[in-house]
PDB file of C-alpha atoms in Angstrom:
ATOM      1  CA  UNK A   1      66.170 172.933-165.836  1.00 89.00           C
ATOM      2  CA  UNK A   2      65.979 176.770-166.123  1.00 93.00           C
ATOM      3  CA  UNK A   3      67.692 178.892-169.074  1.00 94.00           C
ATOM      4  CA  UNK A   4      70.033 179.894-166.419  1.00 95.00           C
ATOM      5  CA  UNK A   5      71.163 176.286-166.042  1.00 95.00           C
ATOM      6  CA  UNK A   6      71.179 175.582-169.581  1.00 95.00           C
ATOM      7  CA  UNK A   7      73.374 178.680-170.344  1.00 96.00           C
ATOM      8  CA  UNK A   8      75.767 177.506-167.789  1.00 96.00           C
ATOM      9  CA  UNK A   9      75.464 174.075-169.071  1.00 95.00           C
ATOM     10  CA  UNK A  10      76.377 174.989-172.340  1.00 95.00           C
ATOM     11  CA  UNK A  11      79.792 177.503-171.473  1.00 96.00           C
ATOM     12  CA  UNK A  12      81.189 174.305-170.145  1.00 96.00           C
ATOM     13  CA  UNK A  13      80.495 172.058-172.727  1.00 95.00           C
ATOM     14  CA  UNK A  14      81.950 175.003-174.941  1.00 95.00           C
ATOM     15  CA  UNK A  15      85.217 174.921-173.303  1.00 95.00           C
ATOM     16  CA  UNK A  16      85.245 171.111-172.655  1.00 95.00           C
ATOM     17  CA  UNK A  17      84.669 169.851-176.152  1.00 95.00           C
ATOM     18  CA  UNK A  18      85.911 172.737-178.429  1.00 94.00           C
ATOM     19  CA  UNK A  19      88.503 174.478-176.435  1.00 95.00           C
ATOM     20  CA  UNK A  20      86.669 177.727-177.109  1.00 94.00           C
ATOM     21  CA  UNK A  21      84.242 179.759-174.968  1.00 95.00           C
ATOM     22  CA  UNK A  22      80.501 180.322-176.008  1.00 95.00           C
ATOM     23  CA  UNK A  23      79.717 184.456-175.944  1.00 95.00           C
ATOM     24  CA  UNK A  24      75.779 184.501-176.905  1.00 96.00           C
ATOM     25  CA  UNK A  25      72.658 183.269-175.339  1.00 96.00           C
ATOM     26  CA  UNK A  26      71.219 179.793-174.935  1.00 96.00           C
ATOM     27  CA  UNK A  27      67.913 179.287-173.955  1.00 96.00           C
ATOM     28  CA  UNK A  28      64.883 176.871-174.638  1.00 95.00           C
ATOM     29  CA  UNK A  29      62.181 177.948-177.299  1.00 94.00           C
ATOM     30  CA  UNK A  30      58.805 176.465-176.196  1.00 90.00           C
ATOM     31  CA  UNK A  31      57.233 177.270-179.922  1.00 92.00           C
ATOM     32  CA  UNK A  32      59.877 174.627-181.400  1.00 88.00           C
ATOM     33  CA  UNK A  33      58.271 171.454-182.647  1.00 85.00           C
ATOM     34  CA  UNK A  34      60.111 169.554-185.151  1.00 83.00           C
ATOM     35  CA  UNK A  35      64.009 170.036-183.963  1.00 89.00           C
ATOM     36  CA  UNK A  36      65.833 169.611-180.872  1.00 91.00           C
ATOM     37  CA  UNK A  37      67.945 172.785-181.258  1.00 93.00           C
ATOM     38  CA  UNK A  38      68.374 175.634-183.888  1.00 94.00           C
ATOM     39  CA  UNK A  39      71.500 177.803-183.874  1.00 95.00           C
ATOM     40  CA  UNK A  40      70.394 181.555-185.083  1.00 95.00           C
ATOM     41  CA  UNK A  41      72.827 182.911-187.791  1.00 94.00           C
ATOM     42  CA  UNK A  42      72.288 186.447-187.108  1.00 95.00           C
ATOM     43  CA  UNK A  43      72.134 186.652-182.873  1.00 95.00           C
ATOM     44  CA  UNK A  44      74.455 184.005-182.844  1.00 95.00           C
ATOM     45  CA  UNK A  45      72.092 182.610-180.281  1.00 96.00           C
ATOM     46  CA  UNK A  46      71.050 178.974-179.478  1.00 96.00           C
ATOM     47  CA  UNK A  47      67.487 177.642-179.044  1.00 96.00           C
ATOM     48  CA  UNK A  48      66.902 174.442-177.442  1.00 95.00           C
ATOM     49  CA  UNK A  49      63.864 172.187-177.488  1.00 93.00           C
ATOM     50  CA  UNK A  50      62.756 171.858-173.964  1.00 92.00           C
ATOM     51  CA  UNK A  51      60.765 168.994-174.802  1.00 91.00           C
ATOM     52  CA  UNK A  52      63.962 166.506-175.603  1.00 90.00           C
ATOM     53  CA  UNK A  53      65.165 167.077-171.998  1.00 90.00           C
ATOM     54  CA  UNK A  54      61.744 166.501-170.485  1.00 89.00           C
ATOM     55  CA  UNK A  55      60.989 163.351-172.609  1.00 89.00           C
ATOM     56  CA  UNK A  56      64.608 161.622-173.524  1.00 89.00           C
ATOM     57  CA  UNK A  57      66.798 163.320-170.853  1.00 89.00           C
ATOM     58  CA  UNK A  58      70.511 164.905-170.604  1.00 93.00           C
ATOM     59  CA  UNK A  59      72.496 162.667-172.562  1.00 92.00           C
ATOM     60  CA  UNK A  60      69.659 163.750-175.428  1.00 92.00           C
ATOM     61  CA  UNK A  61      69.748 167.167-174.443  1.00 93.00           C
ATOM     62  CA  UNK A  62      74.198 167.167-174.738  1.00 95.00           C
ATOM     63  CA  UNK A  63      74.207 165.616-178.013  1.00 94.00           C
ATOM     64  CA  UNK A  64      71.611 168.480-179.189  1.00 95.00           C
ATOM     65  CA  UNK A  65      73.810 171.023-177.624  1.00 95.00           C
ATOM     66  CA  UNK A  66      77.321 170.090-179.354  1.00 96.00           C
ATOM     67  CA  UNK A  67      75.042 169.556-182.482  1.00 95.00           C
ATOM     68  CA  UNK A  68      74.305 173.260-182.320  1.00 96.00           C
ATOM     69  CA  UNK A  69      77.571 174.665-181.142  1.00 95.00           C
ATOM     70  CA  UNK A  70      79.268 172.667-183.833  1.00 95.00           C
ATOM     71  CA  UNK A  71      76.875 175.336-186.171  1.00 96.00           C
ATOM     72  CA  UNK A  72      78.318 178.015-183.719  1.00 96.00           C
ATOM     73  CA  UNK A  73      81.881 177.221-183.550  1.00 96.00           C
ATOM     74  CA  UNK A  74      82.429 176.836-187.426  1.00 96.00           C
ATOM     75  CA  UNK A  75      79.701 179.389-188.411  1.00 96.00           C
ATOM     76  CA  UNK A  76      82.293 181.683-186.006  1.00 95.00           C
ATOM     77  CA  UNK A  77      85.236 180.936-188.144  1.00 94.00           C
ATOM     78  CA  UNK A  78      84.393 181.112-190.977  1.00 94.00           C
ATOM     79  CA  UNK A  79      84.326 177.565-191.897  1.00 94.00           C
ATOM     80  CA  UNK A  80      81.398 175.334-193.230  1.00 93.00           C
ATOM     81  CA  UNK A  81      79.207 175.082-190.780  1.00 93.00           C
ATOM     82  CA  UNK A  82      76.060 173.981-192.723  1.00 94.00           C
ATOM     83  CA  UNK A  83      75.238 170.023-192.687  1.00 93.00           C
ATOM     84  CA  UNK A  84      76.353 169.003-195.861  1.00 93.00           C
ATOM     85  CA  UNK A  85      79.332 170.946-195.197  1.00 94.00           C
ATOM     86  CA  UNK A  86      83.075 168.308-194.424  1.00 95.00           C
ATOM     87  CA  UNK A  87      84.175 170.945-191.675  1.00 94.00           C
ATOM     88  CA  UNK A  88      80.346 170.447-190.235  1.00 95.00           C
ATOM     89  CA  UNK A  89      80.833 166.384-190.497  1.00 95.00           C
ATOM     90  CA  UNK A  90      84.418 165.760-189.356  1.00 95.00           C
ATOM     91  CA  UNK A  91      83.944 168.625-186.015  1.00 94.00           C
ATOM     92  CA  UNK A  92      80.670 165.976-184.933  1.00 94.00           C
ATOM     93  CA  UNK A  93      82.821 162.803-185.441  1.00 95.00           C
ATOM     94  CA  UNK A  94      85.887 164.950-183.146  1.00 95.00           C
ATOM     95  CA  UNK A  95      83.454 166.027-180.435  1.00 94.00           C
ATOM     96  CA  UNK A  96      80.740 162.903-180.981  1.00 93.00           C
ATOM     97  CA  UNK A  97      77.920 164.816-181.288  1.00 93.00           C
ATOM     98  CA  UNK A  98      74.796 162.965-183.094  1.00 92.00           C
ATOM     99  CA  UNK A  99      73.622 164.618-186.917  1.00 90.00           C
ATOM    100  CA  UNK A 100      70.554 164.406-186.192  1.00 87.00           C
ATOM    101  CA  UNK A 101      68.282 164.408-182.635  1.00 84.00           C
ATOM    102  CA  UNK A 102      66.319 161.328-181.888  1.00 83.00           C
ATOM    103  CA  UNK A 103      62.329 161.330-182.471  1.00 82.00           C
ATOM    104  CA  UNK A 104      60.554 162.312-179.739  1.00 82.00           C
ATOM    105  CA  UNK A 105      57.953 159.540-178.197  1.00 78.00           C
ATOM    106  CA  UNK A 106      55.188 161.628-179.042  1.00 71.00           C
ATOM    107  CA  UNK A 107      56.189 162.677-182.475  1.00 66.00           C
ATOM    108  CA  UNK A 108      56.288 158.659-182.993  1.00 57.00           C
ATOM    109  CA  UNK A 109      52.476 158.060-182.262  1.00 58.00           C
ATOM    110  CA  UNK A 110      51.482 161.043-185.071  1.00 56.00           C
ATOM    111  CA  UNK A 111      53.214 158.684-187.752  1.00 54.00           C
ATOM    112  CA  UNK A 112      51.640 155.673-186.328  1.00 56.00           C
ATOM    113  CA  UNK A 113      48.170 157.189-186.921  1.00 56.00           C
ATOM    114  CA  UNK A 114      49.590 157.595-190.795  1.00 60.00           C
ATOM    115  CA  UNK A 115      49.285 153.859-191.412  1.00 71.00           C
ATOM    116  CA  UNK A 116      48.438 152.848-194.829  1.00 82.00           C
ATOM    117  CA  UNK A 117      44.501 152.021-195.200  1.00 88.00           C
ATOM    118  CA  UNK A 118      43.222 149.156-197.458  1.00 92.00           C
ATOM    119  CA  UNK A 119      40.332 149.581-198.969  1.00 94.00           C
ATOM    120  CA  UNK A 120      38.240 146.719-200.928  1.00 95.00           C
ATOM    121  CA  UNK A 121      35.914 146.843-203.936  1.00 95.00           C
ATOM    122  CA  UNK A 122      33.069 144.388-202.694  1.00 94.00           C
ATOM    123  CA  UNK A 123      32.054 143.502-206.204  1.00 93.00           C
ATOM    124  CA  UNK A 124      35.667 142.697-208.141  1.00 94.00           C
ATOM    125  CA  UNK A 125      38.043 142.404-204.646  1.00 93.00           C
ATOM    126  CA  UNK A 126      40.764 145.084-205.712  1.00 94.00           C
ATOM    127  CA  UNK A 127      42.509 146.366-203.120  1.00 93.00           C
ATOM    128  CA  UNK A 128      43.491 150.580-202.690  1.00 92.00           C
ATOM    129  CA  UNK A 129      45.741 151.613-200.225  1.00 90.00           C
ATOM    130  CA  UNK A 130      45.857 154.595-199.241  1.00 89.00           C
ATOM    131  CA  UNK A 131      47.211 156.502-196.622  1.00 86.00           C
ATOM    132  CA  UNK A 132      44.256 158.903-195.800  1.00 87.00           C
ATOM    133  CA  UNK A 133      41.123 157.701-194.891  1.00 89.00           C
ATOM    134  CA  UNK A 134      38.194 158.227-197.638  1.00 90.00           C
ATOM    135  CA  UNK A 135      34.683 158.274-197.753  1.00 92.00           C
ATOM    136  CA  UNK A 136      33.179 155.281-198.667  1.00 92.00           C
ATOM    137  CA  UNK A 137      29.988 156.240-199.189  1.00 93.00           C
ATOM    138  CA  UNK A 138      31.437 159.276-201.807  1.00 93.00           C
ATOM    139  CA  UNK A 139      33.742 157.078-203.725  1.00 93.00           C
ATOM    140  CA  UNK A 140      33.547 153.880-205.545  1.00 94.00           C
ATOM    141  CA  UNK A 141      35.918 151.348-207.304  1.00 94.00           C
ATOM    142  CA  UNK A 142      37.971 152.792-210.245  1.00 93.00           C
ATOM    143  CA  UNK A 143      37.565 149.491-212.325  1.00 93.00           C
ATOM    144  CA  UNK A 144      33.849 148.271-211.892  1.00 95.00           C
ATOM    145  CA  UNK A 145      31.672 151.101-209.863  1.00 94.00           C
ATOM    146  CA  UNK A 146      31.460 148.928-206.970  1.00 94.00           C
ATOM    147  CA  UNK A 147      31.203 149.636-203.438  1.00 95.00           C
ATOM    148  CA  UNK A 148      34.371 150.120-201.048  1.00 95.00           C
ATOM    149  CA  UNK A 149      34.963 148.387-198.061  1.00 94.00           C
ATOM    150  CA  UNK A 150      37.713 149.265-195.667  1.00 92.00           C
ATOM    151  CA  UNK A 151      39.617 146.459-194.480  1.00 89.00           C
ATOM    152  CA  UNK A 152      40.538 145.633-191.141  1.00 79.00           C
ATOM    153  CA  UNK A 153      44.572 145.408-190.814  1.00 66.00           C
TER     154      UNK A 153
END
């Protein structure tokens, strides 16, 4: 999909779900990493994350799109258009438009490598967790001096 086809795109979900047309620009940000979409206050522009269409598709990429013109729409009128805001929440219930995107496949296996380590004092069995790995042969057990083992898990 091109930014031509994604402005088009979202004019007629403008006029489909709020009634109103959309004026600025939409286009996808490649430099966006942690959000599907991000509506700018001051251009009144909307960047989309091309990587939710590539990797979770167009239903994904519709929900992120309503997300953001909800911010539009009510940021337009003068209404409360931030998330905490009850205009914000009741115009996503009215158009069904998620709060938040869905994590992205890849995003999931960066947590995975996050796991919580055990670690093992050979000499009194106490266990550390922790959630970085740590040099075994630089730190020893808190409670008797003894030598750490990392556990299997």
């Amino acid at each position: 999909m091109t930014n031509e086809e994604l402005q088009v795109l979202v004019e007629d979900l403008s006029l489909k779900y709020f009634k109103k047309p959309f004026r600025h620009i939409a286009f996808f940000n490649p430099r966006l990493r942690t959000t599907g979409g991000r509506y700018m206050l001051n251009s009144h522009n909307i960047e989309i994350n091309k990587l939710y269409f590539a990797e979770l598709g167009i239903d994904e990429l519709v929900g992120i799109i309503k997300h953001e013109l909800c911010h539009y729409h009510l940021h337009l009128e003068g209404k409360g258009y931030k998330h905490r805001d009850r205009d914000f929440r009741n115009l996503l219930k009215h158009v069904d438009a998620p709060r938040f995107c869905s994590v992205l496949p890849g995003a999931k296996k960066k947590r995975e490598s996050r796991l919580v380590r055990a670690y093992r004092c050979s000499n009194c069995g106490l266990i550390y967790k922790r959630k970085r790995r740590i040099d075994t042969s630089k730190y020893v057990c808190g409670k008797c001096r003894g030598k750490l083992v990392e556990e299997k898990c």
